[in-house]
XYZ file of C-alpha atoms in Angstrom:
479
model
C 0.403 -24.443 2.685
C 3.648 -23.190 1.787
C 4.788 -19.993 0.096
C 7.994 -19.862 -2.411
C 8.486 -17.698 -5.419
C 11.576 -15.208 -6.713
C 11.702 -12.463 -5.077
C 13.932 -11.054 -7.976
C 15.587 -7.690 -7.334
C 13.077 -6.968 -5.042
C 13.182 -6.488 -0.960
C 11.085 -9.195 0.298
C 9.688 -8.880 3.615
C 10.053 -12.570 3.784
C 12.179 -13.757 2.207
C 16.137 -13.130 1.803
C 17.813 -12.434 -1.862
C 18.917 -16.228 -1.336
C 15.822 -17.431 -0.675
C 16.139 -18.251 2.906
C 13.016 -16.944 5.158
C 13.968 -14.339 7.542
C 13.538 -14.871 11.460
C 10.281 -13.045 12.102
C 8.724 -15.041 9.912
C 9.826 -18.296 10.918
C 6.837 -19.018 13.594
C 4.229 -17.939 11.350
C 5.692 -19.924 8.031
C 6.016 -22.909 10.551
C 2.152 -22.648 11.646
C 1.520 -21.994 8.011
C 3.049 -25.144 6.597
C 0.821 -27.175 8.861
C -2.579 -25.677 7.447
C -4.035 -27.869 4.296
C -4.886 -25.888 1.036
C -8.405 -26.314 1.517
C -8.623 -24.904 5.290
C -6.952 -22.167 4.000
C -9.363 -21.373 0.983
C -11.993 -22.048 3.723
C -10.826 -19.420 5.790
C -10.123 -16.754 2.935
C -13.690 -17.233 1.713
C -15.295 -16.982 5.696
C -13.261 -13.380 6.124
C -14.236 -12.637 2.748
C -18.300 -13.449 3.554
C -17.356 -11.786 7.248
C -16.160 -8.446 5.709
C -19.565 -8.262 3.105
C -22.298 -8.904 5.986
C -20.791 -6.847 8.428
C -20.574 -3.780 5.256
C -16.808 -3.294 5.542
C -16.213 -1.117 2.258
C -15.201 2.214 1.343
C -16.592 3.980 -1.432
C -15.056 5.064 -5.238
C -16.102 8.490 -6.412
C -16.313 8.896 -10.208
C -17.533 4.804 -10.733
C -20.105 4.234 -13.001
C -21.297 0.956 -11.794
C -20.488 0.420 -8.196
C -19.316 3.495 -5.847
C -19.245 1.542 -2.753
C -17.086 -1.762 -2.632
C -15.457 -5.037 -0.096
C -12.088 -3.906 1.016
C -9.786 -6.521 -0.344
C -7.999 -8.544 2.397
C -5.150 -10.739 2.050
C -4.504 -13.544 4.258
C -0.730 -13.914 4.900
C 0.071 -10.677 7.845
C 3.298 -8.355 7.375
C 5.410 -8.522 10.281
C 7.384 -6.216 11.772
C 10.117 -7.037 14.539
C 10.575 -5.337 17.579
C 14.189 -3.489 17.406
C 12.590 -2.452 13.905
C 9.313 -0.813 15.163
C 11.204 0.478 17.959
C 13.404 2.604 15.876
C 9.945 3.102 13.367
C 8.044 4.545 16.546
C 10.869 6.792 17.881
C 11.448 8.205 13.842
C 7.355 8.798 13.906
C 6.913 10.809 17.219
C 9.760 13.009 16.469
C 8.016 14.038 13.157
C 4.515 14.280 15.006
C 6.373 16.697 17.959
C 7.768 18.533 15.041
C 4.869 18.891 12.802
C 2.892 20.089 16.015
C 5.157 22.555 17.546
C 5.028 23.746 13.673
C 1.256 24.736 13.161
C 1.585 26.155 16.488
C 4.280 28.385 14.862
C 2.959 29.410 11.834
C -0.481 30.281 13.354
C 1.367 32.372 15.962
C 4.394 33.963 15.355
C 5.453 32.199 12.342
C 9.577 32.462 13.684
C 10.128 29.749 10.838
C 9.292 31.557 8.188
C 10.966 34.845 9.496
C 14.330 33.108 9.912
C 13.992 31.373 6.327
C 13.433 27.778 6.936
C 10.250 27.502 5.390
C 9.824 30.438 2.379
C 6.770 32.630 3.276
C 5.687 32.305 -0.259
C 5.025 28.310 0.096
C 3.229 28.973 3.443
C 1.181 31.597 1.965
C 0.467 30.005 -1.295
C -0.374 26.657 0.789
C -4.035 25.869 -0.237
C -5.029 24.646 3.498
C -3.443 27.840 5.301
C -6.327 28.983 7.042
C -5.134 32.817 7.363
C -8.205 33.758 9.133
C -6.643 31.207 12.119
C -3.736 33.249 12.834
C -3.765 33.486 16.383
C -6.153 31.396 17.448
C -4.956 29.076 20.269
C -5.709 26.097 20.277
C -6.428 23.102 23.527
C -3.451 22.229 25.002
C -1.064 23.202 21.478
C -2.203 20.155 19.846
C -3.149 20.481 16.531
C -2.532 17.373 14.909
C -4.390 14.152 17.177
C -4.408 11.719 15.146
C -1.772 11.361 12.268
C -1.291 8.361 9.417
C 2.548 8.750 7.892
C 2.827 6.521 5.349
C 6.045 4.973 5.028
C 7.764 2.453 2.432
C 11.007 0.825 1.969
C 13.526 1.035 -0.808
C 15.358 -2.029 -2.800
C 18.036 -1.917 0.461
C 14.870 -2.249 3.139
C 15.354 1.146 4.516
C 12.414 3.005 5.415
C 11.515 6.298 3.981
C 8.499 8.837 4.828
C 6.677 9.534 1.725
C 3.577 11.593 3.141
C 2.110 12.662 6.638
C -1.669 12.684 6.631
C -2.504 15.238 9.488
C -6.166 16.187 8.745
C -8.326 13.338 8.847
C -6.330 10.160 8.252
C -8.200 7.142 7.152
C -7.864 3.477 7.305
C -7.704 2.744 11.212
C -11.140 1.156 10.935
C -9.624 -1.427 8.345
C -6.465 -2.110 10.607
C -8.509 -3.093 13.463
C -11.281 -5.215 11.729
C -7.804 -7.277 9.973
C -6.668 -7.607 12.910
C -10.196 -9.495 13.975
C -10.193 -11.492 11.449
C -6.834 -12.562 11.816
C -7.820 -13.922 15.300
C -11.159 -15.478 14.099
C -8.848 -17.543 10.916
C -5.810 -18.507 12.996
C -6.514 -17.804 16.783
C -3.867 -19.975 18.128
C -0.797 -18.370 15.669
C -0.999 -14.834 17.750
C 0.014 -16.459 21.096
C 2.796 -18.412 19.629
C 4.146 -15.474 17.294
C 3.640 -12.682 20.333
C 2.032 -10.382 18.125
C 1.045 -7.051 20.415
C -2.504 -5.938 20.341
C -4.385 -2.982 18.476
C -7.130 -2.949 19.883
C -6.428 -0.362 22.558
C -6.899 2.151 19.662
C -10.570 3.208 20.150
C -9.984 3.869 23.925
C -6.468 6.042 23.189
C -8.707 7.721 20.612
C -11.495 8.911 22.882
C -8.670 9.741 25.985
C -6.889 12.212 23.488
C -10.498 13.574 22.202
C -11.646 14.301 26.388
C -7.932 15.910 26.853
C -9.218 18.316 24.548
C -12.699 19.488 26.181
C -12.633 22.382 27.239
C -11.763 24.010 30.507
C -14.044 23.065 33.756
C -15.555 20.087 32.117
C -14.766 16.506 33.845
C -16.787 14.365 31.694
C -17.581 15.825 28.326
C -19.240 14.440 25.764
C -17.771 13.419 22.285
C -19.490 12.650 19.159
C -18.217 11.933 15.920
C -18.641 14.316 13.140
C -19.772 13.007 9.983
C -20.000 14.405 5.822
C -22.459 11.947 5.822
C -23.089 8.160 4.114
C -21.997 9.740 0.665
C -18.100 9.880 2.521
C -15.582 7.206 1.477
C -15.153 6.984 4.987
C -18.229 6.495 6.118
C -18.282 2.783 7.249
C -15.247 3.872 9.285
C -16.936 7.155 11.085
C -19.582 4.980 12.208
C -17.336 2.256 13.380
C -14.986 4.592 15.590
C -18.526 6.163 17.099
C -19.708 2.254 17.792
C -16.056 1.878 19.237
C -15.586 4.759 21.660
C -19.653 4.793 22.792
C -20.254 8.125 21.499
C -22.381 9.688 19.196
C -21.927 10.158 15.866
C -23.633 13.488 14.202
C -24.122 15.203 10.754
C -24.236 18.816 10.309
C -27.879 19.015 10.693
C -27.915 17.297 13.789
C -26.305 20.154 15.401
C -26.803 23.471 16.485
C -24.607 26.810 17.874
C -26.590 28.955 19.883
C -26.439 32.688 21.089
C -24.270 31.500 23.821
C -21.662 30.369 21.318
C -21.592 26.639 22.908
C -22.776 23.312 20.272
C -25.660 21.600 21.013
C -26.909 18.423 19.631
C -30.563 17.918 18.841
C -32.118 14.668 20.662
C -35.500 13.035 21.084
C -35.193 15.132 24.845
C -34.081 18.068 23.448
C -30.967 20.247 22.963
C -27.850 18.269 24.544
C -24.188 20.484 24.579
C -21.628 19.023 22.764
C -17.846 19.516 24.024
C -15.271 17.559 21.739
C -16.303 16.427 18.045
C -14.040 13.775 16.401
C -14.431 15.822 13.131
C -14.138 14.438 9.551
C -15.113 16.700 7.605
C -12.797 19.090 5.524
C -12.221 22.670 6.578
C -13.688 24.288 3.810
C -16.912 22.145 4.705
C -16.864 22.776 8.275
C -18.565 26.299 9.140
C -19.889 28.168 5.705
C -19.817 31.338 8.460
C -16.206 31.293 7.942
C -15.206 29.022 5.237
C -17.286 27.613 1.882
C -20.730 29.937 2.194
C -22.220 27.166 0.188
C -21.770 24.124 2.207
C -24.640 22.199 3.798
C -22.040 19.925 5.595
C -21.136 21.729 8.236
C -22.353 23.417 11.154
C -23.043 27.788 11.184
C -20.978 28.945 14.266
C -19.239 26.162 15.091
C -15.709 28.618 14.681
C -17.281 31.232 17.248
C -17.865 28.291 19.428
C -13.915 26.835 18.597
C -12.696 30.356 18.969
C -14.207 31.187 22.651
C -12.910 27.949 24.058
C -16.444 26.268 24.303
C -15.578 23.352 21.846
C -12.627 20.939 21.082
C -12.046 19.621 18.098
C -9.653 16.932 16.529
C -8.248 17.356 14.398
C -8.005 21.216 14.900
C -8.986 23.347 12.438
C -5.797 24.815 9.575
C -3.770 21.447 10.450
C -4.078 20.903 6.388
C -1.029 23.045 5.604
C 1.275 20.302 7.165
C -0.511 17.833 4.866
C 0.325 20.035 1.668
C 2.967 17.698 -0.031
C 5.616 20.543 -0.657
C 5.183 21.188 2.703
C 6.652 17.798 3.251
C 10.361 18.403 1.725
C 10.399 20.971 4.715
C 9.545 18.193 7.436
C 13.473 17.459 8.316
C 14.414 20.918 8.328
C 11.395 21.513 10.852
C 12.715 18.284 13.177
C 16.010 20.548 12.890
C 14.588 23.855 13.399
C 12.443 22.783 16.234
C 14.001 19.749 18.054
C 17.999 20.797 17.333
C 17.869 16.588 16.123
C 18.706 14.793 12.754
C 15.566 13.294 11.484
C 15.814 9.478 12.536
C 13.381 8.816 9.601
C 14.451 10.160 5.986
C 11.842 11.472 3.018
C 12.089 10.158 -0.193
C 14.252 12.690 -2.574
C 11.965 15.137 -3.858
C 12.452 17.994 -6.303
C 10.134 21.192 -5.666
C 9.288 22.550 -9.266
C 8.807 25.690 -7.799
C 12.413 26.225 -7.749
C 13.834 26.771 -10.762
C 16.601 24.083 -11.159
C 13.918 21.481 -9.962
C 11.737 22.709 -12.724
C 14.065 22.045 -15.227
C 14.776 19.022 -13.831
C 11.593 17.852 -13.628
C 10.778 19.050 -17.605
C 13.661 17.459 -18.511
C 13.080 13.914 -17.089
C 9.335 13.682 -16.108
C 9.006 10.444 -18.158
C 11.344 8.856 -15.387
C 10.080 10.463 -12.411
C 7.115 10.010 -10.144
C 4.779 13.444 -9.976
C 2.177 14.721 -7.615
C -0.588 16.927 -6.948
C 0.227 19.168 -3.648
C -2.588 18.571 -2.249
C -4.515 15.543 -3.744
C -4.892 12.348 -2.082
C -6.143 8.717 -2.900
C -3.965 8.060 -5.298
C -5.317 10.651 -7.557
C -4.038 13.492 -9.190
C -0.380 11.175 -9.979
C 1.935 10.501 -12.455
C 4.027 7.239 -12.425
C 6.486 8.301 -14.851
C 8.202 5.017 -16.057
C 4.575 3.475 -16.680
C 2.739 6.014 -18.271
C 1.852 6.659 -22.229
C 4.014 9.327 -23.649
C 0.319 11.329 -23.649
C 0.138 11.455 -19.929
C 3.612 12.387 -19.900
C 3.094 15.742 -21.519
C 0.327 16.199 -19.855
C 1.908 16.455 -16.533
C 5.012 18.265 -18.270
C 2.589 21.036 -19.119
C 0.970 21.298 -15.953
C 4.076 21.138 -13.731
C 5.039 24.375 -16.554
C 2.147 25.870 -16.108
C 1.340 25.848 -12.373
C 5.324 24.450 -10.725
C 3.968 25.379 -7.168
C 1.385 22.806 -7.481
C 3.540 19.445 -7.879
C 6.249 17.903 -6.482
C 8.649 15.579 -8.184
C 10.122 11.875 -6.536
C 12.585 9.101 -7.626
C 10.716 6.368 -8.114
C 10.727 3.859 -5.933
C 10.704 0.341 -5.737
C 8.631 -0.313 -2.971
C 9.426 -3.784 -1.283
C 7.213 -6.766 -2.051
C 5.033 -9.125 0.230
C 4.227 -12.607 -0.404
C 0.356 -11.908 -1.396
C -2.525 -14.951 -2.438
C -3.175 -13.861 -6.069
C -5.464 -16.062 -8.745
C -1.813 -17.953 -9.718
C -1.341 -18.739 -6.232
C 1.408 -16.606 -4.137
C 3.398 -13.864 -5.221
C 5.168 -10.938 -4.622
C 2.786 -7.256 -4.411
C 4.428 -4.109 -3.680
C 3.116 -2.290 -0.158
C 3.271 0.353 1.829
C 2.514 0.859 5.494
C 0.331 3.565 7.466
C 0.975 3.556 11.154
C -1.361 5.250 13.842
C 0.352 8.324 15.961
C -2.282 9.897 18.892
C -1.304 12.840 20.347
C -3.777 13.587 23.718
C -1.688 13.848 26.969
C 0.624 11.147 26.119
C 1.446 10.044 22.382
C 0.419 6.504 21.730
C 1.732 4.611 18.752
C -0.721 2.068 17.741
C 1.693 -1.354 17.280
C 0.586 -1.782 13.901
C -1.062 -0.041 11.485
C -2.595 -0.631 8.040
C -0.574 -2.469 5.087
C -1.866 -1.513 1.845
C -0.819 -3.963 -0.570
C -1.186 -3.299 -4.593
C -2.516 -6.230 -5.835
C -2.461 -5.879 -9.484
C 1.548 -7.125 -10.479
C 4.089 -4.919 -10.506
C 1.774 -1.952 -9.574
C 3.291 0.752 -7.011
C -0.188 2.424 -6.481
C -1.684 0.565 -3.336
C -4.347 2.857 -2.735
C -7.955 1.283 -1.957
C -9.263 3.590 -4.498
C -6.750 2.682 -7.355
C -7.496 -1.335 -6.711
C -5.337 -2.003 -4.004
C -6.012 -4.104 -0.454
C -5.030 -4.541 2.349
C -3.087 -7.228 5.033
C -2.761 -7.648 8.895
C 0.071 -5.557 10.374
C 1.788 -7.915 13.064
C 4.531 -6.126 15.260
C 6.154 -8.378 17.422
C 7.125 -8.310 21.175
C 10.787 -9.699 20.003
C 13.210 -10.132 16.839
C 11.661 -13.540 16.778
């Protein structure tokens, strides 16, 4: 098999503008080359039949005639060299350390605000400030455990931040099944390339959830907290559970007593529960404090949080820092906090709130790229330059009507990915999430999950919006 196209104006991860393949790619190209077209339409069609026994799909909301679907997976791996995720992994834990010693701020003595970094209005307006959390402490200051930043890089192959996801990041279940089926496909390319392992996620995963337990207790137990099988994520809570040997739980399966500690209901009886893994939404969480309605979540379970009795991951308010006009603040924080230059730039952004941005924004939303504060998915988006003059006064009225609400980007072009499409190989556009855990060390998983938009020349790679997915190699060298 071999893989040419034009790579156009594009940044290939590949290739060079002339053509030429760069040297990370060499070993795997070379391996490549040596595979006949029909092994590798073999081995596409085994993963393929792999991923729909073993029920590795995520779920659409809002589809008429399927809601839960295969996670496309392309075959040829994106791969990263070492000096490259070396300066990737120092940019990402200086955000984390930042965005931490952040919510720890603003639930406590909010000195950022009071010194005007961040404008009290945007923290107060911020739909996922938790108010009612002010001055709760939380386990050891850590509020964010596990985040996915997803990062991109321009038309010069720089790489750019363009959201953190620190409430309950998804997509780590997909990254480490790839990376199986990788190894079952081509098990003797990994030892050639030196690609470094994954697959010490679960285990970092379940050492930052016991770091959490709380005081006294030397071997707490953990359990996975659950909406339920009608989550998108569901295939993934159950697969982090199966991972880490714990349990995983609904709301119904547990209980807060009059001694404010959780219990779980088993076949023997009641059985405490110290640290929950939790995946389920604030607002879902605890209808004693939050949504009176919900049937999600568990009645108490703050009382137990707020007397120390119960650790949970991530902890609760940590959706603030996820609230995308929060993220034009993210540098200023690294500044505020650290006294460093952010070694890992946002995309420029324009905050409608402001009233040069929103002018800006009116003026030129056909050529910009527009978002919901605090949607996710892929939903709730405008891609300016491709959308119907309709949709484009749609947002333009919105943005008017409610400028807190959106923010406003450049567009752009994402770099490509040679990608097996139903022409053969091409270039897709991608994006990449990487894995941060924050317990008593901070592990940064080497890897993470390329999503890869698979329809042609479509920036939207979200799973949701018909994008896939590709192995994430990161190599011990250059080479």
């Amino acid at each position: 098999m071999n893989i040419q196209y034009d790579v156009g104006e594009f940044f290939d991860e590949m290739f060079e503008k002339d053509g030429s393949v760069r040297p990370h790619y060499q070993t795997f190209l070379q391996r490549l080359s040596e595979l006949s077209e029909d092994a590798f339409h073999q081995k596409r069609e085994a993963i393929d039949l792999a991923f729909l026994q073993q029920g590795i799909t995520f779920t659409v909301y809002g589809d008429e005639q399927s809601t839960e679907r295969i996670f496309p997976f392309d075959l040829i791996p994106r791969i990263i060299p070492a000096s490259e995720w070396s300066h990737l992994s120092a940019g990402l834990e200086q955000r984390l350390v930042a965005l931490n010693l952040f919510l720890k701020d603003v639930y406590s003595d909010q000195k950022i605000v009071k010194d005007g970094v961040v404008p009290a209005d945007i923290l107060n307006s911020s739909k996922h400030f938790r108010k009612e959390l002010v001055g709760l402490k939380v386990p050891k200051d850590i509020y964010i455990h596990i985040c996915g930043t997803d990062m991109i890089r321009d038309d010069n192959g720089d790489y750019l931040v363009l959201e953190d996801n620190g409430r309950c990041p998804s997509g780590v279940s997909y990254m480490l099944e790839n990376r199986q089926a990788m190894k079952r496909a081509f098990p003797r390319f990994f030892s050639d390339a030196g690609v470094r392992s994954v697959l010490e996620y679960p285990r970092y995963l379940l050492n930052a959830l016991k770091h959490i337990a709380p005081e006294g207790i030397d071997n707490p137990t953990v359990a996975v907290l659950t909406p339920g099988v009608y989550n998108s994520a569901y295939f993934e809570h159950c697969f982090l559970a199966r991972q880490m040997g714990v349990e995983i739980v609904e709301g119904r399966d547990l209980v807060v007593n009059n001694d404010d500690r959780v219990y779980m209901r088993t076949t023997t009886g009641l059985k405490r529960v110290d640290v929950l893994y939790r995946r389920i939404d604030d607002d879902f969480i605890d209808p004693e404090v939050f949504r009176k309605d919900s049937l999600l979540g568990v009645p108490g379970l703050v009382r137990a949080y707020r007397k120390g009795n119960l650790g949970l991951a991530n902890a609760l308010g940590t959706g603030v820092a996820d609230d995308k006009v929060m993220y034009c603040f993210v540098p200023d924080m690294i500044k505020y906090y650290l006294d460093q230059d952010p070694i890992l730039p946002n995309v420029q952004t324009w905050l409608p709130y402001r009233e040069d941005d929103l002018k800006y924004t009116l003026e030129n939303t056909e050529k910009l790229v527009i978002k919901a504060a605090n949607e996710a998915g892929g939903y709730g988006m405008l891609i300016g330059p491709h959308a119907t003059k309709e949709e484009v006064e749609k947002f333009r009225v919105m943005v008017k009507e409610k400028p807190r609400d959106f923010i406003a980007q450049t567009p752009i072009s994402l770099s490509r990915h040679p990608t097996f499409t139903k022409d053969g190989f091409d270039g897709r556009h991608i994006d990449l999430r990487p894995y941060i855990i924050s317990g008593e060390t901070t592990e940064i998983i080497p890897g993470g999950l390329t999503r890869v938009a698979l329809r042609k020349g479509s920036l939207v790679v979200n799973s949701s919006q018909g994008g896939g997915s590709k192995d994430t190699w990161v190599l011990s060298t250059d080479s």
